[in-house]
mmCIF file of C-alpha atoms in Angstrom:
data_model
loop_
_atom_site.group_PDB
_atom_site.id
_atom_site.type_symbol
_atom_site.label_atom_id
_atom_site.label_comp_id
_atom_site.label_asym_id
_atom_site.label_seq_id
_atom_site.Cartn_x
_atom_site.Cartn_y
_atom_site.Cartn_z
ATOM 1 C CA MET A 1 -284.397 2.717 156.901
ATOM 2 C CA LYS A 2 -286.187 6.013 156.985
ATOM 3 C CA ASN A 3 -289.464 3.728 158.017
ATOM 4 C CA LYS A 4 -287.543 2.432 161.292
ATOM 5 C CA ILE A 5 -286.372 6.061 162.764
ATOM 6 C CA LYS A 6 -289.856 6.190 164.465
ATOM 7 C CA ASP A 7 -288.804 2.996 166.482
ATOM 8 C CA LEU A 8 -285.391 4.114 167.596
ATOM 9 C CA PRO A 9 -286.076 4.746 171.374
ATOM 10 C CA TYR A 10 -287.152 1.198 170.856
ATOM 11 C CA LEU A 11 -283.827 0.091 170.989
ATOM 12 C CA LEU A 12 -283.136 1.951 174.356
ATOM 13 C CA PHE A 13 -284.969 -0.712 176.228
ATOM 14 C CA LEU A 14 -281.614 -3.241 175.803
ATOM 15 C CA LEU A 15 -280.176 -0.669 178.400
ATOM 16 C CA VAL A 16 -281.670 -3.197 180.299
ATOM 17 C CA MET A 17 -278.898 -5.735 179.421
ATOM 18 C CA PRO A 18 -276.177 -4.140 181.886
ATOM 19 C CA VAL A 19 -278.431 -3.932 185.242
ATOM 20 C CA LEU A 20 -279.639 -7.948 184.865
ATOM 21 C CA GLY A 21 -275.887 -8.492 184.168
ATOM 22 C CA LEU A 22 -275.096 -6.535 187.823
ATOM 23 C CA ILE A 23 -277.550 -7.800 189.470
ATOM 24 C CA TYR A 24 -276.032 -11.419 187.802
ATOM 25 C CA LYS A 25 -272.299 -10.533 189.251
ATOM 26 C CA ILE A 26 -273.675 -9.715 192.347
ATOM 27 C CA LEU A 27 -275.334 -12.775 193.205
ATOM 28 C CA ASN A 28 -272.472 -14.531 191.830
ATOM 29 C CA ASN A 29 -270.664 -15.143 194.531
ATOM 30 C CA ASN A 30 -270.638 -18.425 197.312
ATOM 31 C CA PRO A 31 -271.875 -17.517 200.862
ATOM 32 C CA ARG A 32 -273.761 -20.394 201.325
ATOM 33 C CA GLU A 33 -273.282 -24.039 200.370
ATOM 34 C CA ALA A 34 -273.745 -24.225 196.822
ATOM 35 C CA VAL A 35 -275.011 -28.021 195.259
ATOM 36 C CA ILE A 36 -272.640 -29.532 192.541
ATOM 37 C CA LEU A 37 -276.095 -30.809 190.030
ATOM 38 C CA SER A 38 -273.004 -33.070 188.026
ATOM 39 C CA THR A 39 -274.292 -36.399 186.594
ATOM 40 C CA ASP A 40 -272.659 -39.984 184.975
ATOM 41 C CA LEU A 41 -273.405 -38.219 181.235
ATOM 42 C CA ASP A 42 -271.536 -34.942 182.412
ATOM 43 C CA ASP A 43 -268.270 -36.943 183.955
ATOM 44 C CA LYS A 44 -268.056 -38.624 180.205
ATOM 45 C CA ILE A 45 -268.478 -35.106 178.360
ATOM 46 C CA PRO A 46 -264.470 -33.947 177.651
ATOM 47 C CA PHE A 47 -263.120 -30.385 178.283
ATOM 48 C CA LEU A 48 -263.063 -28.957 174.720
ATOM 49 C CA PRO A 49 -261.050 -25.889 175.223
ATOM 50 C CA VAL A 50 -262.344 -24.971 170.882
ATOM 51 C CA PHE A 51 -265.986 -24.309 172.235
ATOM 52 C CA ILE A 52 -264.330 -21.473 173.810
ATOM 53 C CA ILE A 53 -264.815 -19.352 170.362
ATOM 54 C CA PRO A 54 -268.844 -20.341 170.216
ATOM 55 C CA TYR A 55 -268.785 -19.363 173.852
ATOM 56 C CA ILE A 56 -267.757 -15.854 173.708
ATOM 57 C CA ILE A 57 -269.324 -15.151 170.596
ATOM 58 C CA TRP A 58 -272.368 -15.229 172.230
ATOM 59 C CA TYR A 59 -271.571 -11.252 173.745
ATOM 60 C CA ALA A 60 -272.173 -10.274 169.864
ATOM 61 C CA PHE A 61 -274.869 -13.557 169.427
ATOM 62 C CA ILE A 62 -277.170 -11.807 171.475
ATOM 63 C CA LEU A 63 -276.897 -8.177 171.533
ATOM 64 C CA GLY A 64 -276.732 -8.824 167.104
ATOM 65 C CA TYR A 65 -280.180 -10.103 166.522
ATOM 66 C CA LEU A 66 -282.193 -8.509 169.320
ATOM 67 C CA VAL A 67 -280.981 -5.460 167.261
ATOM 68 C CA TYR A 68 -282.112 -7.292 163.481
ATOM 69 C CA PHE A 69 -285.061 -8.394 165.140
ATOM 70 C CA TRP A 70 -285.432 -4.466 166.130
ATOM 71 C CA TYR A 71 -284.738 -3.759 162.230
ATOM 72 C CA LYS A 72 -287.231 -6.864 160.977
ATOM 73 C CA ASP A 73 -289.727 -7.137 163.456
ATOM 74 C CA THR A 74 -290.019 -4.426 166.396
ATOM 75 C CA ARG A 75 -293.288 -6.869 168.797
ATOM 76 C CA VAL A 76 -291.276 -9.443 168.490
ATOM 77 C CA TYR A 77 -288.119 -7.345 169.203
ATOM 78 C CA LEU A 78 -290.094 -6.619 172.200
ATOM 79 C CA LYS A 79 -291.383 -9.814 173.116
ATOM 80 C CA THR A 80 -288.556 -11.694 172.300
ATOM 81 C CA LEU A 81 -285.980 -9.010 175.111
ATOM 82 C CA THR A 82 -289.371 -9.705 177.402
ATOM 83 C CA LEU A 83 -288.522 -13.378 177.851
ATOM 84 C CA ILE A 84 -285.135 -12.324 178.338
ATOM 85 C CA VAL A 85 -285.812 -10.065 181.097
ATOM 86 C CA ILE A 86 -288.367 -12.106 182.884
ATOM 87 C CA GLY A 87 -285.416 -15.538 182.328
ATOM 88 C CA GLU A 88 -282.620 -14.050 183.677
ATOM 89 C CA LEU A 89 -285.391 -12.433 186.914
ATOM 90 C CA VAL A 90 -285.976 -15.755 187.320
ATOM 91 C CA CYS A 91 -282.496 -17.137 187.240
ATOM 92 C CA PHE A 92 -281.751 -14.950 189.750
ATOM 93 C CA VAL A 93 -284.468 -15.068 192.523
ATOM 94 C CA ILE A 94 -282.907 -19.160 191.567
ATOM 95 C CA TYR A 95 -279.481 -17.975 191.838
ATOM 96 C CA PHE A 96 -280.775 -16.677 195.635
ATOM 97 C CA PHE A 97 -282.240 -19.752 197.149
ATOM 98 C CA PHE A 98 -280.150 -22.322 195.381
ATOM 99 C CA GLN A 99 -277.393 -21.712 194.254
ATOM 100 C CA THR A 100 -274.466 -24.085 192.849
ATOM 101 C CA THR A 101 -271.707 -24.509 191.675
ATOM 102 C CA VAL A 102 -269.248 -26.191 188.500
ATOM 103 C CA PRO A 103 -266.292 -27.036 189.343
ATOM 104 C CA ARG A 104 -263.391 -26.278 186.437
ATOM 105 C CA PRO A 105 -260.741 -28.352 184.662
ATOM 106 C CA ASN A 106 -256.762 -27.678 185.404
ATOM 107 C CA LEU A 107 -255.966 -25.490 182.340
ATOM 108 C CA VAL A 108 -253.195 -26.675 181.015
ATOM 109 C CA GLY A 109 -250.966 -25.665 177.868
ATOM 110 C CA ASN A 110 -250.145 -22.982 176.781
ATOM 111 C CA GLY A 111 -252.470 -21.064 173.009
ATOM 112 C CA VAL A 112 -254.959 -18.634 172.679
ATOM 113 C CA LEU A 113 -258.261 -21.054 173.284
ATOM 114 C CA ILE A 114 -256.260 -22.006 176.971
ATOM 115 C CA GLU A 115 -255.948 -18.104 177.266
ATOM 116 C CA LEU A 116 -259.526 -17.316 176.587
ATOM 117 C CA VAL A 117 -260.352 -20.100 178.334
ATOM 118 C CA GLY A 118 -258.587 -18.777 181.925
ATOM 119 C CA MET A 119 -260.063 -14.990 180.623
ATOM 120 C CA ILE A 120 -264.055 -16.170 180.685
ATOM 121 C CA TYR A 121 -262.902 -18.327 184.489
ATOM 122 C CA SER A 122 -261.159 -15.162 186.307
ATOM 123 C CA HIS A 123 -263.854 -13.066 185.231
ATOM 124 C CA ASP A 124 -267.428 -15.129 185.914
ATOM 125 C CA GLN A 125 -267.070 -16.920 189.152
ATOM 126 C CA PRO A 126 -268.648 -20.561 188.951
ATOM 127 C CA TYR A 127 -271.729 -20.817 190.409
ATOM 128 C CA ASN A 128 -275.516 -19.354 189.270
ATOM 129 C CA ALA A 129 -274.939 -22.585 187.482
ATOM 130 C CA PHE A 130 -279.060 -23.378 187.236
ATOM 131 C CA PRO A 131 -280.634 -22.530 185.088
ATOM 132 C CA SER A 132 -277.433 -21.271 183.034
ATOM 133 C CA ILE A 133 -278.398 -17.972 181.446
ATOM 134 C CA HIS A 134 -276.335 -18.364 178.053
ATOM 135 C CA VAL A 135 -278.694 -21.138 177.153
ATOM 136 C CA LEU A 136 -282.262 -18.994 178.582
ATOM 137 C CA THR A 137 -280.759 -16.124 176.219
ATOM 138 C CA THR A 138 -279.052 -17.840 173.311
ATOM 139 C CA PHE A 139 -282.782 -19.781 172.920
ATOM 140 C CA ALA A 140 -284.793 -16.856 173.683
ATOM 141 C CA ILE A 141 -282.924 -15.445 170.320
ATOM 142 C CA ILE A 142 -283.844 -18.985 168.892
ATOM 143 C CA LEU A 143 -287.263 -18.920 169.420
ATOM 144 C CA GLY A 144 -287.838 -15.172 168.940
ATOM 145 C CA ASN A 145 -286.107 -16.200 165.061
ATOM 146 C CA ILE A 146 -288.914 -18.402 164.627
ATOM 147 C CA ASN A 147 -291.078 -15.463 164.677
ATOM 148 C CA ILE A 148 -289.348 -13.095 162.249
ATOM 149 C CA ARG A 149 -290.355 -13.344 158.785
ATOM 150 C CA ASN A 150 -289.112 -12.589 155.057
ATOM 151 C CA LYS A 151 -285.484 -13.085 156.194
ATOM 152 C CA HIS A 152 -282.977 -14.448 154.590
ATOM 153 C CA ILE A 153 -282.164 -18.119 154.352
ATOM 154 C CA ILE A 154 -278.351 -16.864 156.296
ATOM 155 C CA HIS A 155 -280.561 -16.151 159.538
ATOM 156 C CA SER A 156 -283.105 -19.044 158.895
ATOM 157 C CA ILE A 157 -279.506 -21.279 159.080
ATOM 158 C CA PHE A 158 -277.015 -19.593 160.993
ATOM 159 C CA VAL A 159 -279.193 -18.778 164.311
ATOM 160 C CA PRO A 160 -280.022 -21.854 165.390
ATOM 161 C CA VAL A 161 -276.522 -23.856 164.242
ATOM 162 C CA MET A 162 -275.294 -20.843 165.900
ATOM 163 C CA GLY A 163 -277.273 -21.257 168.715
ATOM 164 C CA SER A 164 -277.065 -25.013 169.057
ATOM 165 C CA LEU A 165 -273.108 -24.699 168.825
ATOM 166 C CA ILE A 166 -273.480 -21.732 171.859
ATOM 167 C CA ILE A 167 -275.579 -23.919 174.257
ATOM 168 C CA ILE A 168 -273.655 -27.264 173.915
ATOM 169 C CA SER A 169 -270.361 -24.945 174.462
ATOM 170 C CA THR A 170 -271.954 -24.240 177.827
ATOM 171 C CA LEU A 171 -270.520 -28.082 178.393
ATOM 172 C CA PHE A 172 -267.690 -28.571 177.030
ATOM 173 C CA VAL A 173 -266.007 -25.666 178.440
ATOM 174 C CA LYS A 174 -267.344 -27.253 181.625
ATOM 175 C CA GLN A 175 -268.916 -23.547 182.740
ATOM 176 C CA HIS A 176 -271.954 -25.509 183.109
ATOM 177 C CA TYR A 177 -273.803 -29.291 183.788
ATOM 178 C CA ILE A 178 -277.076 -31.007 181.437
ATOM 179 C CA LEU A 179 -279.554 -29.911 184.239
ATOM 180 C CA ASP A 180 -278.210 -26.727 183.922
ATOM 181 C CA MET A 181 -278.777 -26.753 180.273
ATOM 182 C CA PHE A 182 -282.097 -28.447 180.245
ATOM 183 C CA ALA A 183 -283.869 -26.218 183.125
ATOM 184 C CA SER A 184 -282.902 -23.156 180.939
ATOM 185 C CA MET A 185 -284.547 -24.654 177.728
ATOM 186 C CA PHE A 186 -287.169 -25.282 179.530
ATOM 187 C CA LEU A 187 -287.838 -22.104 181.702
ATOM 188 C CA THR A 188 -288.010 -19.748 177.619
ATOM 189 C CA SER A 189 -290.056 -21.998 176.722
ATOM 190 C CA PHE A 190 -292.733 -21.760 178.915
ATOM 191 C CA ILE A 191 -291.796 -18.234 179.346
ATOM 192 C CA TYR A 192 -292.118 -18.048 175.493
ATOM 193 C CA GLY A 193 -295.618 -19.830 175.691
ATOM 194 C CA ILE A 194 -296.857 -16.768 178.167
ATOM 195 C CA VAL A 195 -295.255 -13.606 176.103
ATOM 196 C CA PHE A 196 -295.174 -14.681 171.560
ATOM 197 C CA GLU A 197 -298.910 -15.993 173.097
ATOM 198 C CA LEU A 198 -300.769 -13.967 175.582
ATOM 199 C CA PHE A 199 -298.852 -10.340 175.271
ATOM 200 C CA GLU A 200 -299.431 -8.133 172.367
ATOM 201 C CA PHE A 201 -297.210 -5.396 171.454
ATOM 202 C CA LYS A 202 -298.499 -2.719 169.547
ATOM 203 C CA VAL A 203 -296.521 -1.216 167.403
ATOM 204 C CA ALA A 204 -298.303 2.623 167.188
ATOM 205 C CA GLU A 205 -297.556 4.852 164.917
ATOM 206 C CA LYS A 206 -296.631 8.337 165.757
ATOM 207 C CA SER A 207 -298.163 9.846 168.670
ATOM 208 C CA ASP A 208 -299.274 6.509 170.551
ATOM 209 C CA THR A 209 -297.058 4.080 172.175
ATOM 210 C CA VAL A 210 -295.980 0.668 173.177
ATOM 211 C CA TYR A 211 -299.066 -1.265 175.330
ATOM 212 C CA VAL A 212 -299.407 -4.930 177.055
ATOM 213 C CA LYS A 213 -303.039 -6.369 176.861
ATOM 214 C CA ASP A 214 -302.901 -9.347 178.512
#
């Protein structure tokens, strides 16, 4: 851990996350007509409140693994965070010009799961759906984790499994449609190819800084 002290300032880049969240909130409204991208397959997907658990775990999953990436490999951390930032900015442009919505089911019954779904519904308006930032950020972590070397087998298994549960949870709690999910994965893969293959983040020693080279 002593060797990571010099890399502590890079964790400050995580402050970009609440800024992105604020932009998301500003755009999460419906001042214009919103489009519904439902398909026949979406109609066959049931509403399963139990999937609100992985949906909410997403918050800790993203932040936790960004910090883990920083600890294991600062370059992977910087590239993954860059991937997320660029991806979300692209999503914000799409939300501004092409707003979509996902009609939500009526919540019937009692219990913790229903209450959790209700909490998410009340804090997140049913817009900003295409592409899904929930899916985009989760898939970014899955792809970033591939580049972490010498990681424990737990992380090799947990990240894709939990990531997959988080991604499909967006469908089962009726926060997104299938097109939202695939659009996010395509966008993430495209940006991943650019950031991880064409950019070089050099984390230098002591007085040197980070630079990005095309």
